[in-house]
Coordinates of C-alpha atoms and ligand atoms in Angstrom, one line a residue:
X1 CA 47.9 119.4 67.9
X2 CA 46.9 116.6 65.5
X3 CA 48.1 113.3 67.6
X4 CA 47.2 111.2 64.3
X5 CA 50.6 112.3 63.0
X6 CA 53.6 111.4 64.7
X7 CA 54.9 114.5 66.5
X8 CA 58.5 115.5 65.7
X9 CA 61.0 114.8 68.2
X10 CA 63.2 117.9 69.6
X11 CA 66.1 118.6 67.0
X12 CA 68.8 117.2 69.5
X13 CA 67.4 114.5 71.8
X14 CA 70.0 114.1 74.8
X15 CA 68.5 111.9 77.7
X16 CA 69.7 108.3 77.6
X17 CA 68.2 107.2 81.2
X18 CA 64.9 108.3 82.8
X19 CA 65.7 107.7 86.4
X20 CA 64.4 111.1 87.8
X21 CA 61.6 113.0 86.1
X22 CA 64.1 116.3 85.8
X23 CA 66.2 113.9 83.4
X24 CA 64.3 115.1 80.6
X25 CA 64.1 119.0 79.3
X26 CA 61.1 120.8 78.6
X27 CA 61.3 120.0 74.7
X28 CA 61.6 116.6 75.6
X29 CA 59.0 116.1 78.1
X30 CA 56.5 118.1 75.4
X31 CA 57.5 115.0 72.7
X32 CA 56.6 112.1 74.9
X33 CA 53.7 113.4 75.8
X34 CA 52.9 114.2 72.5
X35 CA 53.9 110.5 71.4
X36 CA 51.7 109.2 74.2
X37 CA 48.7 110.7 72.6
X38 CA 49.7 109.5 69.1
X39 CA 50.1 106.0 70.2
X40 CA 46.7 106.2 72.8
X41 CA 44.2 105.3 70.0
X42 CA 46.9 102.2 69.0
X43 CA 46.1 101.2 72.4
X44 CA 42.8 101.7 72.8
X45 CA 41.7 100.2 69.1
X46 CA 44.0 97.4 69.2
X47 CA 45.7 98.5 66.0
X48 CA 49.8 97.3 65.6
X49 CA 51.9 100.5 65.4
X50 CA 55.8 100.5 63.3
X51 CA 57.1 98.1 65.1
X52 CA 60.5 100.6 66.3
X53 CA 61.6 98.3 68.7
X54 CA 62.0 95.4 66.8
X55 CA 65.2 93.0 67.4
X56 CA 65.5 94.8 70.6
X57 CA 65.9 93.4 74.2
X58 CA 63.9 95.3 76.8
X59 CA 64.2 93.7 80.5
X60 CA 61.6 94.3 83.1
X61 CA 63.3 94.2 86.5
X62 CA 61.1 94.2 89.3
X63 CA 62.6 93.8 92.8
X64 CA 59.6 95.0 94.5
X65 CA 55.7 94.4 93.8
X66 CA 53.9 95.7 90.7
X67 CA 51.0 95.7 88.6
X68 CA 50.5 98.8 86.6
X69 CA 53.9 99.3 86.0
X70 CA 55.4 95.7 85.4
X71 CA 52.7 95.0 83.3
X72 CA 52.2 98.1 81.5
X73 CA 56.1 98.0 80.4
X74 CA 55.7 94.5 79.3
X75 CA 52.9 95.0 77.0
X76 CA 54.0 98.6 75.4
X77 CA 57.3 96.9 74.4
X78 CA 55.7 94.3 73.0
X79 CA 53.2 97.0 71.0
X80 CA 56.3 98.2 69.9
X81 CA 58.1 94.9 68.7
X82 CA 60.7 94.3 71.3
X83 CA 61.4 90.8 72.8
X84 CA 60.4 91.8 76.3
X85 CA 62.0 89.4 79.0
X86 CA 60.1 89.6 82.7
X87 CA 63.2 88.6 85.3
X88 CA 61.4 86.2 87.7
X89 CA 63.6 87.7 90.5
X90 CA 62.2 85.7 93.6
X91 CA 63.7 82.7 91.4
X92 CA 66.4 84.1 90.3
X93 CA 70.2 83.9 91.0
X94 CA 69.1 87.0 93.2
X95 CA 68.2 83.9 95.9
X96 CA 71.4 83.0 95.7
X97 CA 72.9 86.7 97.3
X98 CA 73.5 87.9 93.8
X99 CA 74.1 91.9 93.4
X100 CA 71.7 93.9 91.9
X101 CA 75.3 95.2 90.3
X102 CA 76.1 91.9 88.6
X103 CA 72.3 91.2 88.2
X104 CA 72.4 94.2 85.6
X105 CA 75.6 93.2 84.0
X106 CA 74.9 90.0 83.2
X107 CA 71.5 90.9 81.9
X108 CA 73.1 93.9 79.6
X109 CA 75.9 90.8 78.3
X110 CA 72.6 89.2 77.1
X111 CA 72.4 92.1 74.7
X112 CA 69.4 94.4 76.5
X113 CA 68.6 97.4 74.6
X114 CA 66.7 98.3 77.7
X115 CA 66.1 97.9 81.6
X116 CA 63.3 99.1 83.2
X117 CA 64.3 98.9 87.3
X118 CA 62.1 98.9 90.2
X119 CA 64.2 98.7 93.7
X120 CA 63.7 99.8 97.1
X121 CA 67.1 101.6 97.1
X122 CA 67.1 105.4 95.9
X123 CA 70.0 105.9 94.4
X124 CA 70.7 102.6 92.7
X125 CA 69.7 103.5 89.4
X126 CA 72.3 106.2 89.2
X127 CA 74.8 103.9 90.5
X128 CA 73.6 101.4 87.6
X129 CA 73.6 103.6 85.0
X130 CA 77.2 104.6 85.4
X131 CA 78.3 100.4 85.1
X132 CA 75.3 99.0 82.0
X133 CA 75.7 99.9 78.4
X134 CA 71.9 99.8 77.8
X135 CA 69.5 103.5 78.9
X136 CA 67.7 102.1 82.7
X137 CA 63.9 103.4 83.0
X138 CA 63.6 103.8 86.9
X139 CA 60.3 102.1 87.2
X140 CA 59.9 103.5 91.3
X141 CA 62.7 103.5 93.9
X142 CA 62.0 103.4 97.1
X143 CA 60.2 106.8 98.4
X144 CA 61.9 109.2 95.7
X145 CA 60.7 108.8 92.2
X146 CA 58.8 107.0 90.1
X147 CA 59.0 109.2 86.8
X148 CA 57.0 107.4 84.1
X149 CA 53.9 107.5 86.5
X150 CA 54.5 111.4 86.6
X151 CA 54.3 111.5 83.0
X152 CA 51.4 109.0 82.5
X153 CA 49.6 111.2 85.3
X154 CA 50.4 114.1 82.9
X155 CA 48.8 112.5 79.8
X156 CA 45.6 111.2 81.7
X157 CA 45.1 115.3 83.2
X158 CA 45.5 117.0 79.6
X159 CA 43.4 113.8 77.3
X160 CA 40.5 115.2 80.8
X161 CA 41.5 118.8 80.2
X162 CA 42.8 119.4 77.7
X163 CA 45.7 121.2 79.7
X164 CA 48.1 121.2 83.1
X165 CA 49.0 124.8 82.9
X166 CA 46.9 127.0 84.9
X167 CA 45.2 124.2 86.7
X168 CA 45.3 123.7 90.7
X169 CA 46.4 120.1 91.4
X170 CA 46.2 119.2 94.8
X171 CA 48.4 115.4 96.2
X172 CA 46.5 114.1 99.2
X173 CA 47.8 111.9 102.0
X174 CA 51.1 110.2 102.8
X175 CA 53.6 112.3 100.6
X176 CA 56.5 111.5 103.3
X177 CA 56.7 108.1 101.7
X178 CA 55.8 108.4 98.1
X179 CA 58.2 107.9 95.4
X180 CA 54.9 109.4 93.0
X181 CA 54.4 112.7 95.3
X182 CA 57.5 114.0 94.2
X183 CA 57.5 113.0 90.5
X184 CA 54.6 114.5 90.3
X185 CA 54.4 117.6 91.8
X186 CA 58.2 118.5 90.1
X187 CA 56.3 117.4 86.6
X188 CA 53.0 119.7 87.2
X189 CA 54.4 122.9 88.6
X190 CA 57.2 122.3 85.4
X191 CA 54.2 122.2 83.1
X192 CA 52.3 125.3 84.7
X193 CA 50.2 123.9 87.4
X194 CA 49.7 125.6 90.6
X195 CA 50.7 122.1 93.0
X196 CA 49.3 121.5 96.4
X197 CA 49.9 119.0 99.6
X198 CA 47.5 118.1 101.7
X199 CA 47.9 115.6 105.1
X200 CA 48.5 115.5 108.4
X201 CA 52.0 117.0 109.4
X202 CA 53.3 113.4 110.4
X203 CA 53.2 112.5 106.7
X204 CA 54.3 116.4 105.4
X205 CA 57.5 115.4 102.8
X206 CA 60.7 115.8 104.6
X207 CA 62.6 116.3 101.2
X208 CA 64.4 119.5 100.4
X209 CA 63.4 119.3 97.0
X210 CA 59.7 119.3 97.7
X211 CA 60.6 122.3 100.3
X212 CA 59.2 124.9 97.9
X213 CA 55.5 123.3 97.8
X214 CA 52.7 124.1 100.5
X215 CA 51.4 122.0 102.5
X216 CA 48.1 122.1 104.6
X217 CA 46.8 119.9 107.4
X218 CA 43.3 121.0 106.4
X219 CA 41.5 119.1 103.3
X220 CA 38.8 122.1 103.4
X221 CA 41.3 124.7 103.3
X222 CA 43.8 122.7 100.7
X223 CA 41.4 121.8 98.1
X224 CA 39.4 125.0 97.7
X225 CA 39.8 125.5 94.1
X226 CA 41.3 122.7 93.1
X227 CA 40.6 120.8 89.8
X228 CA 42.6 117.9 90.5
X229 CA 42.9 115.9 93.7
X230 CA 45.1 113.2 94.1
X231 CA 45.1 110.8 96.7
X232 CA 48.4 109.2 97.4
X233 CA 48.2 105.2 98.8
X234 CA 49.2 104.9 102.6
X235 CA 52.7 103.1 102.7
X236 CA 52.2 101.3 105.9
X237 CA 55.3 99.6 104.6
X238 CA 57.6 101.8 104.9
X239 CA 56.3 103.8 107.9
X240 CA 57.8 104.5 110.9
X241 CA 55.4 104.0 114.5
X242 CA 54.9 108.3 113.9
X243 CA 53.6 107.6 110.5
X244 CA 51.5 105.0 111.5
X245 CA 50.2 106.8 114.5
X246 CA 49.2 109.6 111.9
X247 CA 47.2 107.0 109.8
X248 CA 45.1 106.1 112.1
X249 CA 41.8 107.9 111.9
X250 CA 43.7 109.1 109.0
X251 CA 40.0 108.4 106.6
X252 CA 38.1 110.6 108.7
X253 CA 40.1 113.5 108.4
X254 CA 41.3 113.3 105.2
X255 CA 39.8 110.5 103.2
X256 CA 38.1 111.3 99.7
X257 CA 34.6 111.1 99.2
X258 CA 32.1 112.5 97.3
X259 CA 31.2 114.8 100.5
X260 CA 34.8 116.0 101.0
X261 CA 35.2 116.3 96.8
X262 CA 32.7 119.3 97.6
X263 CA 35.5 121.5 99.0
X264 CA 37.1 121.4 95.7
X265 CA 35.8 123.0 92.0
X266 CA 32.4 121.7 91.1
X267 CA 33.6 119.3 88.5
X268 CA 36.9 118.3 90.1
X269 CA 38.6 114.7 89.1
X270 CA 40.1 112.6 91.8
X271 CA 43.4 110.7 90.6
X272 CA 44.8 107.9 92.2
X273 CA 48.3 106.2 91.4
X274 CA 47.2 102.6 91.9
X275 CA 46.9 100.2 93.8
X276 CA 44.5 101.9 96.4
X277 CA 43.0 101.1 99.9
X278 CA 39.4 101.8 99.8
X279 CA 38.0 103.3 102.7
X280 CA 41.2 104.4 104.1
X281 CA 42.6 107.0 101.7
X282 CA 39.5 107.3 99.2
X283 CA 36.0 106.2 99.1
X284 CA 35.4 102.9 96.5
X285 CA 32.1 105.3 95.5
X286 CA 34.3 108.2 94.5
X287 CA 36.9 106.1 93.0
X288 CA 34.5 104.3 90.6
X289 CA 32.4 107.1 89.3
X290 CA 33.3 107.7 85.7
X291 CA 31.8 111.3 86.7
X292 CA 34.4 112.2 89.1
X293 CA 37.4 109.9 88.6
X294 CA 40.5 109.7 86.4
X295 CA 41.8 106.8 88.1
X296 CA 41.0 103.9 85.1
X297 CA 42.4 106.8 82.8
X298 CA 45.7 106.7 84.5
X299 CA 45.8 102.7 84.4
X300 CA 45.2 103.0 80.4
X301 CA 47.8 106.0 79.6
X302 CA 50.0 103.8 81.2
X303 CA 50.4 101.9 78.4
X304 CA 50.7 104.7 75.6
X305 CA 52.9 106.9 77.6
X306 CA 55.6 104.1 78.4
X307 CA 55.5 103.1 75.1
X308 CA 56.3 106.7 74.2
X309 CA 59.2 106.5 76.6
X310 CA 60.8 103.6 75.5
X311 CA 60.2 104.6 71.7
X312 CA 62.2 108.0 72.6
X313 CA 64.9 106.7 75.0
X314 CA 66.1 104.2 72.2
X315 CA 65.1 105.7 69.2
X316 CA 65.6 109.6 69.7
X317 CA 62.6 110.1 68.0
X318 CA 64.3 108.9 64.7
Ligands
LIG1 N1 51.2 103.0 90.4 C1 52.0 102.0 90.5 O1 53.3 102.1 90.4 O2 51.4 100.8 90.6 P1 52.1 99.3 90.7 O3 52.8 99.3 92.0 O4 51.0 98.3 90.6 O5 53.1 99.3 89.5

């Protein structure tokens, strides 16, 4: 496809929230991915794109910690021409015991076109959805999804690739505790990939939903043939003593590194979600060779891909 032209939406657009990556069809996913690529050189050479979000309010509310996301929201809405407002939370009414409930509503009386929502709770966007007037982006709940990160990982594989379908994508580490792991893997094996697990049974996912991908305990036996291997931060966080029993040692037996990269295709890419603890999940020398990693390529389609998201979520495509 030619991504100098804008790509045609699908004749009926029909999400209005992107809280879980199964929110948008197949026709849907294949136009923001397609947008992300037409707005990646906008990025990338600076140039202003139609500014379709002009007059509009998009709020960035962050209840937990974020670079990559935060950030990358804030400046594709303001590629776009939206007055972007960052909620300072940890000075916000918030402080004062207000509701994440009331929070919302009193940001959509405002007059938010938008709300991109990062919270600790799973479930909360749902719940949000149902009581706001304005589409919510889930921008990472808790351990379950974090859906714009799925597509963005998407976009960096196939601008590498050239493709997902056909390719053997394996997710390293602690998948138990990762809102990405799941986004991910749904997204991939949707697209055509064959989608792996890898980590030490402590960590194994215990949602149904990922019940239907295999898991290993072996890095040798998990990433023979893989082109893609992606290792997943450890969320000491929210760990239980079990999980945290499991991570210790966890570097040796599973870590990334150019040595352990060897069990995998010749040419395989490591991927990393961001932000990463070198030397415990992946080696800083595997991580920072252009070679060999698509980590800095995932930071950048950040930016292109949301902006594809919130040009389709408010626009249709129109
Ligand atoms: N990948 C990711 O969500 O990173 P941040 O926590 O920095 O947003």
């Amino acid at each position: 496809m030619d991504s100098s032209k804008r790509p045609a939406p699908p004749a009926n657009w029909r999400a209005r929230n992107l809280v879980s990556i199964d929110d948008f069809s197949d026709s849907e996913i294949a136009y923001v991915l397609a947008l992300a690529d037409y707005y990646a050189p906008f990025v990338k050479n600076g140039a202003r794109p139609d500014q379709r979000l002009a007059g509009k309010t998009q709020i960035n509310l962050f209840y937990e910690s974020s670079t990559r996301t935060n950030l990358s929201f804030e400046l594709a809405g303001k590629k776009l021409g939206a007055d972007v407002i960052n909620v300072p939370v940890a000075a916000s009414s918030v402080n004062k015991g207000e509701s994440v409930l009331d929070t919302a509503q009193t940001l959509a009386a405002m007059g938010a076109a938008v709300m991109i929502l990062r919270h600790n709770e799973p479930r909360i966007h749902e719940m949000l959805a149902e009581h706001i007037p304005c589409p919510i982006i889930n921008a990472g709940d808790g351990a379950r999804e974090h859906p714009t990160q799925a597509l963005l990982d998407a976009a960096a594989i196939r601008s590498a690739l050239g493709k997902i379908e056909g390719l053997v994508i394996v997710i390293c580490g602690d998948i138990r505790h990762s809102r990405v792991a799941g986004s991910d893997a749904r997204l991939f094996r949707r697209l055509g990939a064959e989608v792996r697990f890898v980590g030490p049974k402590a960590l194994a996912p215990d949602d149904a939903a990922l019940a239907g991908f295999p898991h290993f305990d072996s890095l040798k036996e998990g990433l023979s043939g893989a082109d893609i291997v992606m290792a997943l931060r450890m969320q000491f966080e929210r760990m239980g003593e079990a999980g945290k029993a499991a991570a210790q040692g966890y570097f040796e037996s599973f870590g990334l590194t150019h040595k352990t990269l060897k069990f995998a295709q010749p040419n395989a890419f490591v991927m990393h979600p961001g932000p990463m603890n070198r030397g415990v999940e992946i080696d800083g020398a595997l991580a920072d060779d252009p070679a060999r990693s698509l980590i800095l390529r995932q930071v950048f389609y950040g930016v292109p891909t949301r902006m594809a998201c919130l040009d389709a979520l408010l626009t249709g495509g129109k």
